[in-house]
Amino acid sequence: MKKQRAFLKWAGGKYTLVEAISRVLPPGEKLIEPFVGAGSVFLNTDYPKYLLNDINPDLIHLYQTLKRRPKSFIEDARTLFSVQTNSASAFYSLRTQFNGSTDAYERSLLFLYLNRHGYNGLCRYNSSGGFNVPYGQYKKPYFPEQELEFFAEKAKRATFTCEPFQNSFRRARRGHVMYCDPPYLPLSVTANFTSYATQGFSLDEQALLAKKALHASRKRHIPVLISNHDTMQARWLYKAAQITELQVHRFISQNGATRNKVNELMAYFPAGNLAP
């Protein structure tokens, strides 16, 4: 099966890891992703149904809009990828328009534009909830038409929700499979990158996620796979899981020379896990 790229650029996206993730994920009736992000795992697996959740309402509204109105959305989005819209003045004007808009369709179009024209594909908001990623200065931003079409077609199998990750666990049933790609634990105190949604993702939430995964697997027979940085903290949180180690290139750093490989892990909690 040909690998499918997401139509969004996404810090921490799982495109390069989908083979490793797919090798661990068991078959099931439905794949549930509480932190769907750009959706690379969704796009590169083949479950009968999907429940795709994220706490970012702009992301989920975009997915719902693309599922509902694929043709008109793609045609309207195309108009935002032109020479006229690829300048600093146009970008900041459209960013202001996005931040002032309450129309879900307009925000979805502009969210795609900002993602492809903004710096490094970052998704970042200020304390007031305003999108504040700067202009990316790309010569000709790519319009992901084929990727949008593929996503829209596959989205027919998916339900999209925007709620806390705990709710996704409540929706899970025996026969379902869960893949969790939360905001990662920091590699160091100064490397904490949690501003992807307006609120960060605290250590308490990391611990709650691990607890939910263990409970789902042992008590409800729902297998759960979690990705995270390979740190002492992560090893402690996932001590009851089966650990797979990975090395991954990271692209968040502004300094290209420091974009080195970092250690990640996958923590797998199999259904009915009886590990001590």
PDB file of C-alpha atoms in Angstrom:
ATOM      1  CA  MET A   1       0.000   0.000   0.000  1.00  0.00           C
ATOM      2  CA  LYS A   2       1.378   3.391  -1.011  1.00  0.00           C
ATOM      3  CA  LYS A   3       2.080   5.659   1.953  1.00  0.00           C
ATOM      4  CA  GLN A   4      -0.245   8.636   2.135  1.00  0.00           C
ATOM      5  CA  ARG A   5       0.917  12.018   3.324  1.00  0.00           C
ATOM      6  CA  ALA A   6      -1.303  14.243   5.442  1.00  0.00           C
ATOM      7  CA  PHE A   7      -2.500  17.448   3.781  1.00  0.00           C
ATOM      8  CA  LEU A   8      -1.314  19.469   6.787  1.00  0.00           C
ATOM      9  CA  LYS A   9       2.265  20.124   7.843  1.00  0.00           C
ATOM     10  CA  TRP A  10       2.469  19.085  11.487  1.00  0.00           C
ATOM     11  CA  ALA A  11       5.141  19.237  14.174  1.00  0.00           C
ATOM     12  CA  GLY A  12       5.561  15.710  15.485  1.00  0.00           C
ATOM     13  CA  GLY A  13       3.592  14.163  12.621  1.00  0.00           C
ATOM     14  CA  LYS A  14       3.850  10.378  12.354  1.00  0.00           C
ATOM     15  CA  TYR A  15       4.356   9.925   8.587  1.00  0.00           C
ATOM     16  CA  THR A  16       7.875   8.520   8.990  1.00  0.00           C
ATOM     17  CA  LEU A  17       6.761   6.126  11.747  1.00  0.00           C
ATOM     18  CA  VAL A  18       3.563   4.669  10.308  1.00  0.00           C
ATOM     19  CA  GLU A  19       5.206   1.339   9.431  1.00  0.00           C
ATOM     20  CA  ALA A  20       6.582   0.912  12.954  1.00  0.00           C
ATOM     21  CA  ILE A  21       3.246   1.902  14.493  1.00  0.00           C
ATOM     22  CA  SER A  22       1.257  -0.378  12.172  1.00  0.00           C
ATOM     23  CA  ARG A  23       3.432  -3.336  13.138  1.00  0.00           C
ATOM     24  CA  VAL A  24       2.362  -2.967  16.772  1.00  0.00           C
ATOM     25  CA  LEU A  25      -1.306  -2.027  16.334  1.00  0.00           C
ATOM     26  CA  PRO A  26      -3.542  -5.120  16.390  1.00  0.00           C
ATOM     27  CA  PRO A  27      -6.582  -5.549  14.134  1.00  0.00           C
ATOM     28  CA  GLY A  28      -9.954  -4.348  15.394  1.00  0.00           C
ATOM     29  CA  GLU A  29     -13.376  -3.011  14.450  1.00  0.00           C
ATOM     30  CA  LYS A  30     -12.436   0.622  15.064  1.00  0.00           C
ATOM     31  CA  LEU A  31      -9.269   2.646  15.634  1.00  0.00           C
ATOM     32  CA  ILE A  32      -9.646   5.450  18.178  1.00  0.00           C
ATOM     33  CA  GLU A  33      -7.138   8.314  18.183  1.00  0.00           C
ATOM     34  CA  PRO A  34      -7.604  10.758  21.076  1.00  0.00           C
ATOM     35  CA  PHE A  35      -4.832  13.022  19.647  1.00  0.00           C
ATOM     36  CA  VAL A  36      -5.278  12.718  15.886  1.00  0.00           C
ATOM     37  CA  GLY A  37      -3.074  15.647  14.808  1.00  0.00           C
ATOM     38  CA  ALA A  38      -2.502  15.574  11.040  1.00  0.00           C
ATOM     39  CA  GLY A  39      -3.867  12.026  10.815  1.00  0.00           C
ATOM     40  CA  SER A  40      -0.939  10.075   9.335  1.00  0.00           C
ATOM     41  CA  VAL A  41      -1.832   6.917  11.283  1.00  0.00           C
ATOM     42  CA  PHE A  42      -5.481   7.203  10.197  1.00  0.00           C
ATOM     43  CA  LEU A  43      -4.407   7.669   6.570  1.00  0.00           C
ATOM     44  CA  ASN A  44      -2.027   4.696   6.579  1.00  0.00           C
ATOM     45  CA  THR A  45      -4.034   2.026   8.389  1.00  0.00           C
ATOM     46  CA  ASP A  46      -7.081   0.070   7.261  1.00  0.00           C
ATOM     47  CA  TYR A  47      -9.679  -0.230  10.013  1.00  0.00           C
ATOM     48  CA  PRO A  48     -13.409  -0.526   9.181  1.00  0.00           C
ATOM     49  CA  LYS A  49     -14.155   2.568  11.298  1.00  0.00           C
ATOM     50  CA  TYR A  50     -12.312   5.407  13.019  1.00  0.00           C
ATOM     51  CA  LEU A  51     -12.990   7.774  15.897  1.00  0.00           C
ATOM     52  CA  LEU A  52     -10.634  10.729  15.509  1.00  0.00           C
ATOM     53  CA  ASN A  53     -10.423  13.276  18.286  1.00  0.00           C
ATOM     54  CA  ASP A  54      -8.380  16.364  19.003  1.00  0.00           C
ATOM     55  CA  ILE A  55      -8.639  19.179  21.530  1.00  0.00           C
ATOM     56  CA  ASN A  56      -7.974  21.761  18.800  1.00  0.00           C
ATOM     57  CA  PRO A  57     -11.380  22.917  17.474  1.00  0.00           C
ATOM     58  CA  ASP A  58      -9.907  24.507  14.331  1.00  0.00           C
ATOM     59  CA  LEU A  59      -8.375  21.188  13.322  1.00  0.00           C
ATOM     60  CA  ILE A  60     -11.554  19.177  13.920  1.00  0.00           C
ATOM     61  CA  HIS A  61     -13.805  21.749  12.195  1.00  0.00           C
ATOM     62  CA  LEU A  62     -11.493  21.557   9.183  1.00  0.00           C
ATOM     63  CA  TYR A  63     -11.790  17.757   9.069  1.00  0.00           C
ATOM     64  CA  GLN A  64     -15.568  17.848   9.496  1.00  0.00           C
ATOM     65  CA  THR A  65     -15.891  20.490   6.775  1.00  0.00           C
ATOM     66  CA  LEU A  66     -13.694  18.541   4.350  1.00  0.00           C
ATOM     67  CA  LYS A  67     -15.742  15.391   5.005  1.00  0.00           C
ATOM     68  CA  ARG A  68     -19.059  17.212   4.451  1.00  0.00           C
ATOM     69  CA  ARG A  69     -18.171  19.456   1.501  1.00  0.00           C
ATOM     70  CA  PRO A  70     -15.031  18.086  -0.166  1.00  0.00           C
ATOM     71  CA  LYS A  71     -15.454  19.536  -3.671  1.00  0.00           C
ATOM     72  CA  SER A  72     -16.432  23.072  -2.695  1.00  0.00           C
ATOM     73  CA  PHE A  73     -13.847  23.165   0.091  1.00  0.00           C
ATOM     74  CA  ILE A  74     -10.987  22.110  -2.193  1.00  0.00           C
ATOM     75  CA  GLU A  75     -12.042  24.595  -4.891  1.00  0.00           C
ATOM     76  CA  ASP A  76     -12.340  27.449  -2.398  1.00  0.00           C
ATOM     77  CA  ALA A  77      -9.057  26.552  -0.696  1.00  0.00           C
ATOM     78  CA  ARG A  78      -7.240  26.570  -4.041  1.00  0.00           C
ATOM     79  CA  THR A  79      -7.915  30.311  -4.422  1.00  0.00           C
ATOM     80  CA  LEU A  80      -5.814  30.976  -1.309  1.00  0.00           C
ATOM     81  CA  PHE A  81      -2.729  29.413  -2.919  1.00  0.00           C
ATOM     82  CA  SER A  82      -1.648  32.079  -5.405  1.00  0.00           C
ATOM     83  CA  VAL A  83       1.126  34.586  -5.980  1.00  0.00           C
ATOM     84  CA  GLN A  84      -1.136  37.298  -4.534  1.00  0.00           C
ATOM     85  CA  THR A  85      -1.622  35.486  -1.227  1.00  0.00           C
ATOM     86  CA  ASN A  86       2.020  34.480  -0.783  1.00  0.00           C
ATOM     87  CA  SER A  87       3.464  37.607   0.797  1.00  0.00           C
ATOM     88  CA  ALA A  88       4.008  38.806   4.340  1.00  0.00           C
ATOM     89  CA  SER A  89       1.302  41.469   4.055  1.00  0.00           C
ATOM     90  CA  ALA A  90      -1.259  38.991   2.662  1.00  0.00           C
ATOM     91  CA  PHE A  91      -0.358  36.385   5.288  1.00  0.00           C
ATOM     92  CA  TYR A  92      -0.744  38.729   8.245  1.00  0.00           C
ATOM     93  CA  SER A  93      -3.955  40.165   6.817  1.00  0.00           C
ATOM     94  CA  LEU A  94      -5.450  36.672   6.438  1.00  0.00           C
ATOM     95  CA  ARG A  95      -4.150  35.665   9.870  1.00  0.00           C
ATOM     96  CA  THR A  96      -5.996  38.661  11.350  1.00  0.00           C
ATOM     97  CA  GLN A  97      -9.100  37.667   9.390  1.00  0.00           C
ATOM     98  CA  PHE A  98      -8.832  34.126  10.772  1.00  0.00           C
ATOM     99  CA  ASN A  99      -8.457  35.320  14.352  1.00  0.00           C
ATOM    100  CA  GLY A 100     -11.495  37.584  14.009  1.00  0.00           C
ATOM    101  CA  SER A 101     -13.734  35.056  12.275  1.00  0.00           C
ATOM    102  CA  THR A 102     -16.472  33.018  13.941  1.00  0.00           C
ATOM    103  CA  ASP A 103     -17.557  31.296  10.714  1.00  0.00           C
ATOM    104  CA  ALA A 104     -16.489  27.633  10.824  1.00  0.00           C
ATOM    105  CA  TYR A 105     -16.170  27.273   7.026  1.00  0.00           C
ATOM    106  CA  GLU A 106     -14.083  30.428   6.647  1.00  0.00           C
ATOM    107  CA  ARG A 107     -11.861  29.443   9.578  1.00  0.00           C
ATOM    108  CA  SER A 108     -11.333  25.991   8.045  1.00  0.00           C
ATOM    109  CA  LEU A 109     -10.171  27.464   4.733  1.00  0.00           C
ATOM    110  CA  LEU A 110      -7.886  29.934   6.466  1.00  0.00           C
ATOM    111  CA  PHE A 111      -6.513  27.300   8.834  1.00  0.00           C
ATOM    112  CA  LEU A 112      -5.289  25.289   5.840  1.00  0.00           C
ATOM    113  CA  TYR A 113      -3.828  28.447   4.292  1.00  0.00           C
ATOM    114  CA  LEU A 114      -2.028  29.442   7.506  1.00  0.00           C
ATOM    115  CA  ASN A 115      -0.707  25.922   7.987  1.00  0.00           C
ATOM    116  CA  ARG A 116       0.868  25.825   4.533  1.00  0.00           C
ATOM    117  CA  HIS A 117       2.118  29.415   4.478  1.00  0.00           C
ATOM    118  CA  GLY A 118       3.176  29.781   8.125  1.00  0.00           C
ATOM    119  CA  TYR A 119       6.596  29.043   9.567  1.00  0.00           C
ATOM    120  CA  ASN A 120       7.482  25.330   9.677  1.00  0.00           C
ATOM    121  CA  GLY A 121       3.829  24.243   9.641  1.00  0.00           C
ATOM    122  CA  LEU A 122       3.562  25.098  13.316  1.00  0.00           C
ATOM    123  CA  CYS A 123       0.189  25.393  15.039  1.00  0.00           C
ATOM    124  CA  ARG A 124       0.475  27.841  17.918  1.00  0.00           C
ATOM    125  CA  TYR A 125      -1.876  30.179  19.759  1.00  0.00           C
ATOM    126  CA  ASN A 126      -1.291  33.029  22.181  1.00  0.00           C
ATOM    127  CA  SER A 127      -2.858  33.267  25.641  1.00  0.00           C
ATOM    128  CA  SER A 128      -5.935  34.948  24.132  1.00  0.00           C
ATOM    129  CA  GLY A 129      -6.459  32.073  21.705  1.00  0.00           C
ATOM    130  CA  GLY A 130      -5.137  33.964  18.679  1.00  0.00           C
ATOM    131  CA  PHE A 131      -3.149  32.061  16.064  1.00  0.00           C
ATOM    132  CA  ASN A 132       0.326  33.634  16.160  1.00  0.00           C
ATOM    133  CA  VAL A 133       2.642  31.616  13.894  1.00  0.00           C
ATOM    134  CA  PRO A 134       4.732  33.991  11.707  1.00  0.00           C
ATOM    135  CA  TYR A 135       4.933  34.031   7.913  1.00  0.00           C
ATOM    136  CA  GLY A 136       7.023  31.190   6.510  1.00  0.00           C
ATOM    137  CA  GLN A 137       8.530  32.912   3.438  1.00  0.00           C
ATOM    138  CA  TYR A 138       8.156  29.903   1.136  1.00  0.00           C
ATOM    139  CA  LYS A 139       8.691  30.465  -2.582  1.00  0.00           C
ATOM    140  CA  LYS A 140       5.583  28.551  -3.652  1.00  0.00           C
ATOM    141  CA  PRO A 141       3.559  26.807  -0.926  1.00  0.00           C
ATOM    142  CA  TYR A 142       2.242  23.432  -2.043  1.00  0.00           C
ATOM    143  CA  PHE A 143      -1.495  23.039  -2.527  1.00  0.00           C
ATOM    144  CA  PRO A 144      -2.229  19.475  -1.294  1.00  0.00           C
ATOM    145  CA  GLU A 145      -5.125  18.661  -3.630  1.00  0.00           C
ATOM    146  CA  GLN A 146      -4.534  14.906  -3.906  1.00  0.00           C
ATOM    147  CA  GLU A 147      -3.984  14.643  -0.146  1.00  0.00           C
ATOM    148  CA  LEU A 148      -7.212  16.548   0.551  1.00  0.00           C
ATOM    149  CA  GLU A 149      -9.151  14.282  -1.816  1.00  0.00           C
ATOM    150  CA  PHE A 150      -7.743  11.117  -0.239  1.00  0.00           C
ATOM    151  CA  PHE A 151      -8.517  12.368   3.280  1.00  0.00           C
ATOM    152  CA  ALA A 152     -12.083  13.343   2.320  1.00  0.00           C
ATOM    153  CA  GLU A 153     -12.745   9.904   0.802  1.00  0.00           C
ATOM    154  CA  LYS A 154     -11.352   8.014   3.781  1.00  0.00           C
ATOM    155  CA  ALA A 155     -13.156  10.330   6.217  1.00  0.00           C
ATOM    156  CA  LYS A 156     -16.384   8.576   5.212  1.00  0.00           C
ATOM    157  CA  ARG A 157     -15.286   5.859   7.660  1.00  0.00           C
ATOM    158  CA  ALA A 158     -14.500   8.363  10.424  1.00  0.00           C
ATOM    159  CA  THR A 159     -16.282  10.233  13.178  1.00  0.00           C
ATOM    160  CA  PHE A 160     -14.559  13.423  14.387  1.00  0.00           C
ATOM    161  CA  THR A 161     -14.838  14.747  17.930  1.00  0.00           C
ATOM    162  CA  CYS A 162     -13.315  17.702  19.776  1.00  0.00           C
ATOM    163  CA  GLU A 163     -13.170  16.936  23.475  1.00  0.00           C
ATOM    164  CA  PRO A 164     -10.716  15.972  26.247  1.00  0.00           C
ATOM    165  CA  PHE A 165      -8.840  12.718  25.599  1.00  0.00           C
ATOM    166  CA  GLN A 166     -10.559  11.072  28.577  1.00  0.00           C
ATOM    167  CA  ASN A 167     -13.821  11.118  26.602  1.00  0.00           C
ATOM    168  CA  SER A 168     -12.254   9.050  23.823  1.00  0.00           C
ATOM    169  CA  PHE A 169     -11.450   6.369  26.394  1.00  0.00           C
ATOM    170  CA  ARG A 170     -15.062   6.428  27.580  1.00  0.00           C
ATOM    171  CA  ARG A 171     -16.234   5.875  24.003  1.00  0.00           C
ATOM    172  CA  ALA A 172     -13.985   2.823  23.512  1.00  0.00           C
ATOM    173  CA  ARG A 173     -15.475  -0.666  23.577  1.00  0.00           C
ATOM    174  CA  ARG A 174     -14.100  -4.192  23.410  1.00  0.00           C
ATOM    175  CA  GLY A 175     -13.050  -4.843  19.810  1.00  0.00           C
ATOM    176  CA  HIS A 176     -11.716  -1.304  19.430  1.00  0.00           C
ATOM    177  CA  VAL A 177      -8.026  -0.341  19.303  1.00  0.00           C
ATOM    178  CA  MET A 178      -6.529   2.920  20.618  1.00  0.00           C
ATOM    179  CA  TYR A 179      -3.494   4.854  19.401  1.00  0.00           C
ATOM    180  CA  CYS A 180      -2.424   7.857  21.481  1.00  0.00           C
ATOM    181  CA  ASP A 181       0.024  10.487  20.254  1.00  0.00           C
ATOM    182  CA  PRO A 182      -0.116  13.108  23.034  1.00  0.00           C
ATOM    183  CA  PRO A 183       1.981  16.278  23.212  1.00  0.00           C
ATOM    184  CA  TYR A 184       5.332  14.802  24.155  1.00  0.00           C
ATOM    185  CA  LEU A 185       7.084  14.908  27.505  1.00  0.00           C
ATOM    186  CA  PRO A 186       9.920  17.468  27.349  1.00  0.00           C
ATOM    187  CA  LEU A 187      13.399  16.097  26.693  1.00  0.00           C
ATOM    188  CA  SER A 188      14.618  18.750  29.135  1.00  0.00           C
ATOM    189  CA  VAL A 189      13.146  21.564  31.218  1.00  0.00           C
ATOM    190  CA  THR A 190      13.977  24.120  28.498  1.00  0.00           C
ATOM    191  CA  ALA A 191      12.637  21.979  25.644  1.00  0.00           C
ATOM    192  CA  ASN A 192       9.016  22.005  26.738  1.00  0.00           C
ATOM    193  CA  PHE A 193       6.882  22.380  23.588  1.00  0.00           C
ATOM    194  CA  THR A 194       3.248  22.270  24.678  1.00  0.00           C
ATOM    195  CA  SER A 195       1.627  25.313  23.072  1.00  0.00           C
ATOM    196  CA  TYR A 196       0.019  23.362  20.227  1.00  0.00           C
ATOM    197  CA  ALA A 197      -3.437  23.971  21.714  1.00  0.00           C
ATOM    198  CA  THR A 198      -4.240  27.067  23.783  1.00  0.00           C
ATOM    199  CA  GLN A 199      -3.569  25.059  26.934  1.00  0.00           C
ATOM    200  CA  GLY A 200      -0.499  22.912  27.438  1.00  0.00           C
ATOM    201  CA  PHE A 201      -0.415  19.237  28.381  1.00  0.00           C
ATOM    202  CA  SER A 202       0.754  18.868  31.949  1.00  0.00           C
ATOM    203  CA  LEU A 203       2.631  16.058  33.670  1.00  0.00           C
ATOM    204  CA  ASP A 204      -0.582  15.265  35.547  1.00  0.00           C
ATOM    205  CA  GLU A 205      -2.319  14.726  32.209  1.00  0.00           C
ATOM    206  CA  GLN A 206       0.560  12.526  31.014  1.00  0.00           C
ATOM    207  CA  ALA A 207       0.134  10.410  34.149  1.00  0.00           C
ATOM    208  CA  LEU A 208      -3.656  10.279  33.689  1.00  0.00           C
ATOM    209  CA  LEU A 209      -3.222   9.098  30.096  1.00  0.00           C
ATOM    210  CA  ALA A 210      -0.927   6.264  31.230  1.00  0.00           C
ATOM    211  CA  LYS A 211      -3.427   5.318  33.943  1.00  0.00           C
ATOM    212  CA  LYS A 212      -6.326   5.310  31.453  1.00  0.00           C
ATOM    213  CA  ALA A 213      -4.314   3.143  29.039  1.00  0.00           C
ATOM    214  CA  LEU A 214      -3.504   0.596  31.733  1.00  0.00           C
ATOM    215  CA  HIS A 215      -7.122   0.474  32.910  1.00  0.00           C
ATOM    216  CA  ALA A 216      -8.492   0.148  29.355  1.00  0.00           C
ATOM    217  CA  SER A 217      -6.152  -2.723  28.548  1.00  0.00           C
ATOM    218  CA  ARG A 218      -6.435  -4.695  31.796  1.00  0.00           C
ATOM    219  CA  LYS A 219     -10.019  -4.109  32.859  1.00  0.00           C
ATOM    220  CA  ARG A 220     -11.798  -3.480  29.536  1.00  0.00           C
ATOM    221  CA  HIS A 221      -9.668  -5.596  27.158  1.00  0.00           C
ATOM    222  CA  ILE A 222      -8.975  -2.636  24.841  1.00  0.00           C
ATOM    223  CA  PRO A 223      -5.388  -2.539  23.505  1.00  0.00           C
ATOM    224  CA  VAL A 224      -3.685   0.879  23.703  1.00  0.00           C
ATOM    225  CA  LEU A 225      -0.496   2.107  22.013  1.00  0.00           C
ATOM    226  CA  ILE A 226       1.136   5.399  23.129  1.00  0.00           C
ATOM    227  CA  SER A 227       3.991   7.329  21.480  1.00  0.00           C
ATOM    228  CA  ASN A 228       6.263   9.631  23.472  1.00  0.00           C
ATOM    229  CA  HIS A 229       9.853  10.735  24.003  1.00  0.00           C
ATOM    230  CA  ASP A 230      12.049   8.054  25.531  1.00  0.00           C
ATOM    231  CA  THR A 231      12.824   9.672  28.885  1.00  0.00           C
ATOM    232  CA  MET A 232      13.132   8.373  32.442  1.00  0.00           C
ATOM    233  CA  GLN A 233       9.756   9.958  33.148  1.00  0.00           C
ATOM    234  CA  ALA A 234       8.159   8.105  30.219  1.00  0.00           C
ATOM    235  CA  ARG A 235       9.741   4.803  31.263  1.00  0.00           C
ATOM    236  CA  TRP A 236       8.277   5.251  34.731  1.00  0.00           C
ATOM    237  CA  LEU A 237       4.822   6.222  33.428  1.00  0.00           C
ATOM    238  CA  TYR A 238       4.701   3.245  31.075  1.00  0.00           C
ATOM    239  CA  LYS A 239       6.397   0.663  33.308  1.00  0.00           C
ATOM    240  CA  ALA A 240       3.483  -1.762  32.852  1.00  0.00           C
ATOM    241  CA  ALA A 241       3.669  -1.578  29.028  1.00  0.00           C
ATOM    242  CA  GLN A 242       5.699  -3.346  26.348  1.00  0.00           C
ATOM    243  CA  ILE A 243       8.292  -0.794  25.156  1.00  0.00           C
ATOM    244  CA  THR A 244       9.614  -0.410  21.607  1.00  0.00           C
ATOM    245  CA  GLU A 245      12.505   2.036  21.146  1.00  0.00           C
ATOM    246  CA  LEU A 246      12.797   4.308  18.109  1.00  0.00           C
ATOM    247  CA  GLN A 247      15.114   7.001  16.775  1.00  0.00           C
ATOM    248  CA  VAL A 248      13.367   9.829  14.961  1.00  0.00           C
ATOM    249  CA  HIS A 249      14.402  13.056  13.231  1.00  0.00           C
ATOM    250  CA  ARG A 250      12.827  16.078  14.895  1.00  0.00           C
ATOM    251  CA  PHE A 251      12.119  19.260  12.946  1.00  0.00           C
ATOM    252  CA  ILE A 252      10.837  21.740  15.525  1.00  0.00           C
ATOM    253  CA  SER A 253      14.209  23.379  16.174  1.00  0.00           C
ATOM    254  CA  GLN A 254      14.714  26.703  14.381  1.00  0.00           C
ATOM    255  CA  ASN A 255      18.373  25.882  13.875  1.00  0.00           C
ATOM    256  CA  GLY A 256      18.626  23.346  11.055  1.00  0.00           C
ATOM    257  CA  ALA A 257      22.023  22.191  12.303  1.00  0.00           C
ATOM    258  CA  THR A 258      20.474  21.034  15.592  1.00  0.00           C
ATOM    259  CA  ARG A 259      17.709  18.922  14.062  1.00  0.00           C
ATOM    260  CA  ASN A 260      19.242  15.699  15.297  1.00  0.00           C
ATOM    261  CA  LYS A 261      17.740  12.303  15.931  1.00  0.00           C
ATOM    262  CA  VAL A 262      16.002  11.933  19.269  1.00  0.00           C
ATOM    263  CA  ASN A 263      14.945   8.810  21.096  1.00  0.00           C
ATOM    264  CA  GLU A 264      11.256   7.981  21.132  1.00  0.00           C
ATOM    265  CA  LEU A 265       9.335   5.020  22.415  1.00  0.00           C
ATOM    266  CA  MET A 266       6.089   3.230  21.798  1.00  0.00           C
ATOM    267  CA  ALA A 267       4.373   1.870  24.895  1.00  0.00           C
ATOM    268  CA  TYR A 268       1.946  -0.950  24.114  1.00  0.00           C
ATOM    269  CA  PHE A 269      -0.678  -2.053  26.582  1.00  0.00           C
ATOM    270  CA  PRO A 270      -2.174  -5.278  25.099  1.00  0.00           C
ATOM    271  CA  ALA A 271      -5.746  -6.293  25.855  1.00  0.00           C
ATOM    272  CA  GLY A 272      -5.925  -8.252  29.080  1.00  0.00           C
ATOM    273  CA  ASN A 273      -2.307  -7.427  29.947  1.00  0.00           C
ATOM    274  CA  LEU A 274      -1.405  -9.179  33.196  1.00  0.00           C
ATOM    275  CA  ALA A 275       2.092  -7.736  33.581  1.00  0.00           C
ATOM    276  CA  PRO A 276       3.008  -6.894  37.193  1.00  0.00           C
TER     277      PRO A 276
END
